[in-house]
């Protein structure tokens, strides 16, 4: 059996992980933080790359389920997928809300701008990891089903 790689998922996943790494380096290690313009740019770029990755994951998961290559997920996995998706959307809305507050003239040091970013970033990052876990589990289920169908049962 040859190993099949999902190139769009791998490519967008690597870009999103690189965006998250860049954000952590710029905000934590270098010390710009999310209260500076450079930290904000890194945060919004990370948000965009994660969005692209999640769109590809959603499209690929839907294709796996529609084609019948993967079994329907258990209720617990569906719940984890729903919680992860809602969590990521909540974090993204908080970050976009923070950007909207900036565009309406509030300064970077405003407590509401900072609070939305400080809450939105960890929620978005943790929920993105949950979405990756759910997709990985679906791919593993599809591989197990393919391996099971390929077996020949001896009488």
PDB file of C-alpha atoms in Angstrom:
ATOM      1  CA  UNK A   1       0.000   0.000   0.000  1.00  0.00           C
ATOM      2  CA  UNK A   2       1.477   3.324  -0.960  1.00  0.00           C
ATOM      3  CA  UNK A   3       1.357   6.304   1.342  1.00  0.00           C
ATOM      4  CA  UNK A   4      -0.967   9.016   0.076  1.00  0.00           C
ATOM      5  CA  UNK A   5      -0.236  12.599   0.977  1.00  0.00           C
ATOM      6  CA  UNK A   6      -2.795  15.346   0.863  1.00  0.00           C
ATOM      7  CA  UNK A   7      -0.619  18.093  -0.626  1.00  0.00           C
ATOM      8  CA  UNK A   8      -3.033  21.059  -0.187  1.00  0.00           C
ATOM      9  CA  UNK A   9      -3.584  20.158   3.470  1.00  0.00           C
ATOM     10  CA  UNK A  10       0.137  19.743   4.092  1.00  0.00           C
ATOM     11  CA  UNK A  11       1.027  22.962   2.269  1.00  0.00           C
ATOM     12  CA  UNK A  12      -1.560  25.140   3.982  1.00  0.00           C
ATOM     13  CA  UNK A  13      -0.853  23.451   7.326  1.00  0.00           C
ATOM     14  CA  UNK A  14       2.849  24.214   7.054  1.00  0.00           C
ATOM     15  CA  UNK A  15       2.109  27.817   6.110  1.00  0.00           C
ATOM     16  CA  UNK A  16      -0.304  28.197   9.021  1.00  0.00           C
ATOM     17  CA  UNK A  17       2.182  26.624  11.445  1.00  0.00           C
ATOM     18  CA  UNK A  18       4.855  28.979  10.100  1.00  0.00           C
ATOM     19  CA  UNK A  19       2.501  31.913  10.629  1.00  0.00           C
ATOM     20  CA  UNK A  20       1.845  30.808  14.209  1.00  0.00           C
ATOM     21  CA  UNK A  21       5.572  30.369  14.777  1.00  0.00           C
ATOM     22  CA  UNK A  22       6.281  33.794  13.321  1.00  0.00           C
ATOM     23  CA  UNK A  23       3.638  35.317  15.569  1.00  0.00           C
ATOM     24  CA  UNK A  24       5.112  33.655  18.656  1.00  0.00           C
ATOM     25  CA  UNK A  25       8.644  34.731  17.750  1.00  0.00           C
ATOM     26  CA  UNK A  26       7.608  38.315  17.046  1.00  0.00           C
ATOM     27  CA  UNK A  27       5.310  38.658  20.049  1.00  0.00           C
ATOM     28  CA  UNK A  28       7.000  36.582  22.743  1.00  0.00           C
ATOM     29  CA  UNK A  29      10.668  36.069  21.945  1.00  0.00           C
ATOM     30  CA  UNK A  30      11.429  39.443  20.391  1.00  0.00           C
ATOM     31  CA  UNK A  31       8.948  41.183  22.648  1.00  0.00           C
ATOM     32  CA  UNK A  32       6.786  43.245  20.308  1.00  0.00           C
ATOM     33  CA  UNK A  33       3.562  41.874  21.821  1.00  0.00           C
ATOM     34  CA  UNK A  34       0.094  42.351  20.409  1.00  0.00           C
ATOM     35  CA  UNK A  35       0.002  45.973  21.514  1.00  0.00           C
ATOM     36  CA  UNK A  36       2.414  47.071  18.788  1.00  0.00           C
ATOM     37  CA  UNK A  37       1.905  47.430  15.067  1.00  0.00           C
ATOM     38  CA  UNK A  38       4.417  44.675  14.230  1.00  0.00           C
ATOM     39  CA  UNK A  39       2.794  42.268  16.680  1.00  0.00           C
ATOM     40  CA  UNK A  40      -0.617  43.073  15.195  1.00  0.00           C
ATOM     41  CA  UNK A  41       0.589  42.430  11.651  1.00  0.00           C
ATOM     42  CA  UNK A  42       1.983  39.049  12.703  1.00  0.00           C
ATOM     43  CA  UNK A  43      -1.270  38.207  14.487  1.00  0.00           C
ATOM     44  CA  UNK A  44      -3.491  39.049  11.506  1.00  0.00           C
ATOM     45  CA  UNK A  45      -1.215  37.193   9.087  1.00  0.00           C
ATOM     46  CA  UNK A  46      -1.424  34.147  11.359  1.00  0.00           C
ATOM     47  CA  UNK A  47      -5.222  34.502  11.374  1.00  0.00           C
ATOM     48  CA  UNK A  48      -5.336  34.603   7.571  1.00  0.00           C
ATOM     49  CA  UNK A  49      -3.080  31.554   7.145  1.00  0.00           C
ATOM     50  CA  UNK A  50      -5.081  29.554   9.670  1.00  0.00           C
ATOM     51  CA  UNK A  51      -8.308  30.512   7.894  1.00  0.00           C
ATOM     52  CA  UNK A  52      -6.957  29.221   4.588  1.00  0.00           C
ATOM     53  CA  UNK A  53      -5.832  25.986   6.241  1.00  0.00           C
ATOM     54  CA  UNK A  54      -9.210  25.462   7.897  1.00  0.00           C
ATOM     55  CA  UNK A  55     -11.050  26.041   4.624  1.00  0.00           C
ATOM     56  CA  UNK A  56      -8.904  23.382   2.940  1.00  0.00           C
ATOM     57  CA  UNK A  57      -9.407  21.001   5.882  1.00  0.00           C
ATOM     58  CA  UNK A  58     -13.164  21.502   5.730  1.00  0.00           C
ATOM     59  CA  UNK A  59     -13.267  20.878   1.981  1.00  0.00           C
ATOM     60  CA  UNK A  60     -11.104  17.738   2.248  1.00  0.00           C
ATOM     61  CA  UNK A  61     -13.080  16.340   5.184  1.00  0.00           C
ATOM     62  CA  UNK A  62     -16.330  16.887   3.310  1.00  0.00           C
ATOM     63  CA  UNK A  63     -14.922  15.133   0.244  1.00  0.00           C
ATOM     64  CA  UNK A  64     -13.794  12.149   2.356  1.00  0.00           C
ATOM     65  CA  UNK A  65     -17.202  11.818   3.978  1.00  0.00           C
ATOM     66  CA  UNK A  66     -19.203  12.282   0.746  1.00  0.00           C
ATOM     67  CA  UNK A  67     -17.133   9.724  -1.121  1.00  0.00           C
ATOM     68  CA  UNK A  68     -17.637   7.123   1.588  1.00  0.00           C
ATOM     69  CA  UNK A  69     -13.895   6.632   2.066  1.00  0.00           C
ATOM     70  CA  UNK A  70     -14.213   7.575   5.712  1.00  0.00           C
ATOM     71  CA  UNK A  71     -16.873   6.412   8.150  1.00  0.00           C
ATOM     72  CA  UNK A  72     -19.141   8.926   9.799  1.00  0.00           C
ATOM     73  CA  UNK A  73     -17.439  10.326  12.910  1.00  0.00           C
ATOM     74  CA  UNK A  74     -18.664   9.365  16.341  1.00  0.00           C
ATOM     75  CA  UNK A  75     -20.849  11.803  18.279  1.00  0.00           C
ATOM     76  CA  UNK A  76     -17.851  12.739  20.469  1.00  0.00           C
ATOM     77  CA  UNK A  77     -15.734  13.583  17.411  1.00  0.00           C
ATOM     78  CA  UNK A  78     -18.589  15.619  15.911  1.00  0.00           C
ATOM     79  CA  UNK A  79     -18.851  17.484  19.215  1.00  0.00           C
ATOM     80  CA  UNK A  80     -15.095  18.135  19.260  1.00  0.00           C
ATOM     81  CA  UNK A  81     -15.266  19.356  15.651  1.00  0.00           C
ATOM     82  CA  UNK A  82     -18.149  21.681  16.472  1.00  0.00           C
ATOM     83  CA  UNK A  83     -16.496  23.029  19.644  1.00  0.00           C
ATOM     84  CA  UNK A  84     -13.174  23.551  17.841  1.00  0.00           C
ATOM     85  CA  UNK A  85     -14.850  25.317  14.931  1.00  0.00           C
ATOM     86  CA  UNK A  86     -16.924  27.577  17.154  1.00  0.00           C
ATOM     87  CA  UNK A  87     -13.872  28.307  19.309  1.00  0.00           C
ATOM     88  CA  UNK A  88     -11.804  29.268  16.283  1.00  0.00           C
ATOM     89  CA  UNK A  89     -14.587  31.481  14.953  1.00  0.00           C
ATOM     90  CA  UNK A  90     -14.915  33.137  18.361  1.00  0.00           C
ATOM     91  CA  UNK A  91     -11.195  33.885  18.465  1.00  0.00           C
ATOM     92  CA  UNK A  92     -11.251  35.179  14.895  1.00  0.00           C
ATOM     93  CA  UNK A  93     -14.251  37.427  15.601  1.00  0.00           C
ATOM     94  CA  UNK A  94     -12.477  38.847  18.647  1.00  0.00           C
ATOM     95  CA  UNK A  95      -9.368  39.596  16.576  1.00  0.00           C
ATOM     96  CA  UNK A  96     -11.354  41.162  13.758  1.00  0.00           C
ATOM     97  CA  UNK A  97     -13.321  43.132  16.358  1.00  0.00           C
ATOM     98  CA  UNK A  98     -10.034  44.355  17.766  1.00  0.00           C
ATOM     99  CA  UNK A  99      -9.033  45.471  14.265  1.00  0.00           C
ATOM    100  CA  UNK A 100     -12.381  47.202  13.806  1.00  0.00           C
ATOM    101  CA  UNK A 101     -11.863  49.110  17.053  1.00  0.00           C
ATOM    102  CA  UNK A 102      -8.475  50.226  15.765  1.00  0.00           C
ATOM    103  CA  UNK A 103      -9.967  51.336  12.478  1.00  0.00           C
ATOM    104  CA  UNK A 104     -12.617  53.365  14.335  1.00  0.00           C
ATOM    105  CA  UNK A 105      -9.855  55.370  15.964  1.00  0.00           C
ATOM    106  CA  UNK A 106      -9.095  53.717  19.274  1.00  0.00           C
ATOM    107  CA  UNK A 107      -5.377  53.572  20.127  1.00  0.00           C
ATOM    108  CA  UNK A 108      -3.377  50.336  20.343  1.00  0.00           C
ATOM    109  CA  UNK A 109      -3.105  50.782  24.107  1.00  0.00           C
ATOM    110  CA  UNK A 110      -6.892  50.866  24.654  1.00  0.00           C
ATOM    111  CA  UNK A 111      -8.033  48.199  27.097  1.00  0.00           C
ATOM    112  CA  UNK A 112     -10.803  46.869  24.804  1.00  0.00           C
ATOM    113  CA  UNK A 113      -8.438  46.539  21.855  1.00  0.00           C
ATOM    114  CA  UNK A 114      -5.873  44.719  23.978  1.00  0.00           C
ATOM    115  CA  UNK A 115      -8.427  42.550  25.783  1.00  0.00           C
ATOM    116  CA  UNK A 116      -9.985  41.332  22.532  1.00  0.00           C
ATOM    117  CA  UNK A 117      -6.539  40.378  21.235  1.00  0.00           C
ATOM    118  CA  UNK A 118      -5.372  38.769  24.486  1.00  0.00           C
ATOM    119  CA  UNK A 119      -8.479  36.581  24.632  1.00  0.00           C
ATOM    120  CA  UNK A 120      -8.784  35.951  20.887  1.00  0.00           C
ATOM    121  CA  UNK A 121      -5.250  34.704  20.240  1.00  0.00           C
ATOM    122  CA  UNK A 122      -5.168  31.746  22.681  1.00  0.00           C
ATOM    123  CA  UNK A 123      -8.737  30.743  21.837  1.00  0.00           C
ATOM    124  CA  UNK A 124      -7.923  30.804  18.119  1.00  0.00           C
ATOM    125  CA  UNK A 125      -4.654  28.867  18.487  1.00  0.00           C
ATOM    126  CA  UNK A 126      -6.051  26.137  20.747  1.00  0.00           C
ATOM    127  CA  UNK A 127      -9.148  25.711  18.614  1.00  0.00           C
ATOM    128  CA  UNK A 128      -7.041  25.450  15.453  1.00  0.00           C
ATOM    129  CA  UNK A 129      -5.119  22.609  17.099  1.00  0.00           C
ATOM    130  CA  UNK A 130      -8.449  20.932  17.876  1.00  0.00           C
ATOM    131  CA  UNK A 131      -9.510  21.235  14.233  1.00  0.00           C
ATOM    132  CA  UNK A 132      -6.229  19.639  13.132  1.00  0.00           C
ATOM    133  CA  UNK A 133      -6.756  16.763  15.569  1.00  0.00           C
ATOM    134  CA  UNK A 134     -10.274  16.111  14.278  1.00  0.00           C
ATOM    135  CA  UNK A 135      -9.112  16.094  10.643  1.00  0.00           C
ATOM    136  CA  UNK A 136      -6.183  13.813  11.440  1.00  0.00           C
ATOM    137  CA  UNK A 137      -8.535  11.359  13.134  1.00  0.00           C
ATOM    138  CA  UNK A 138     -10.824  11.393  10.083  1.00  0.00           C
ATOM    139  CA  UNK A 139      -7.868  10.675   7.784  1.00  0.00           C
ATOM    140  CA  UNK A 140      -6.765   7.820  10.028  1.00  0.00           C
ATOM    141  CA  UNK A 141     -10.284   6.371   9.924  1.00  0.00           C
ATOM    142  CA  UNK A 142     -10.293   6.587   6.140  1.00  0.00           C
ATOM    143  CA  UNK A 143      -6.917   4.828   5.961  1.00  0.00           C
ATOM    144  CA  UNK A 144      -8.134   2.085   8.299  1.00  0.00           C
ATOM    145  CA  UNK A 145     -11.253   1.561   6.162  1.00  0.00           C
ATOM    146  CA  UNK A 146      -9.161   1.390   2.996  1.00  0.00           C
ATOM    147  CA  UNK A 147      -6.846  -1.150   4.591  1.00  0.00           C
ATOM    148  CA  UNK A 148      -9.818  -3.185   5.813  1.00  0.00           C
ATOM    149  CA  UNK A 149     -11.392  -3.243   2.335  1.00  0.00           C
ATOM    150  CA  UNK A 150      -8.082  -4.327   0.807  1.00  0.00           C
ATOM    151  CA  UNK A 151      -7.787  -7.405   3.014  1.00  0.00           C
ATOM    152  CA  UNK A 152      -8.781 -10.740   1.617  1.00  0.00           C
ATOM    153  CA  UNK A 153     -10.395 -12.982   4.170  1.00  0.00           C
ATOM    154  CA  UNK A 154      -9.362 -16.631   3.881  1.00  0.00           C
ATOM    155  CA  UNK A 155     -12.066 -19.272   4.411  1.00  0.00           C
TER     156      UNK A 155
END
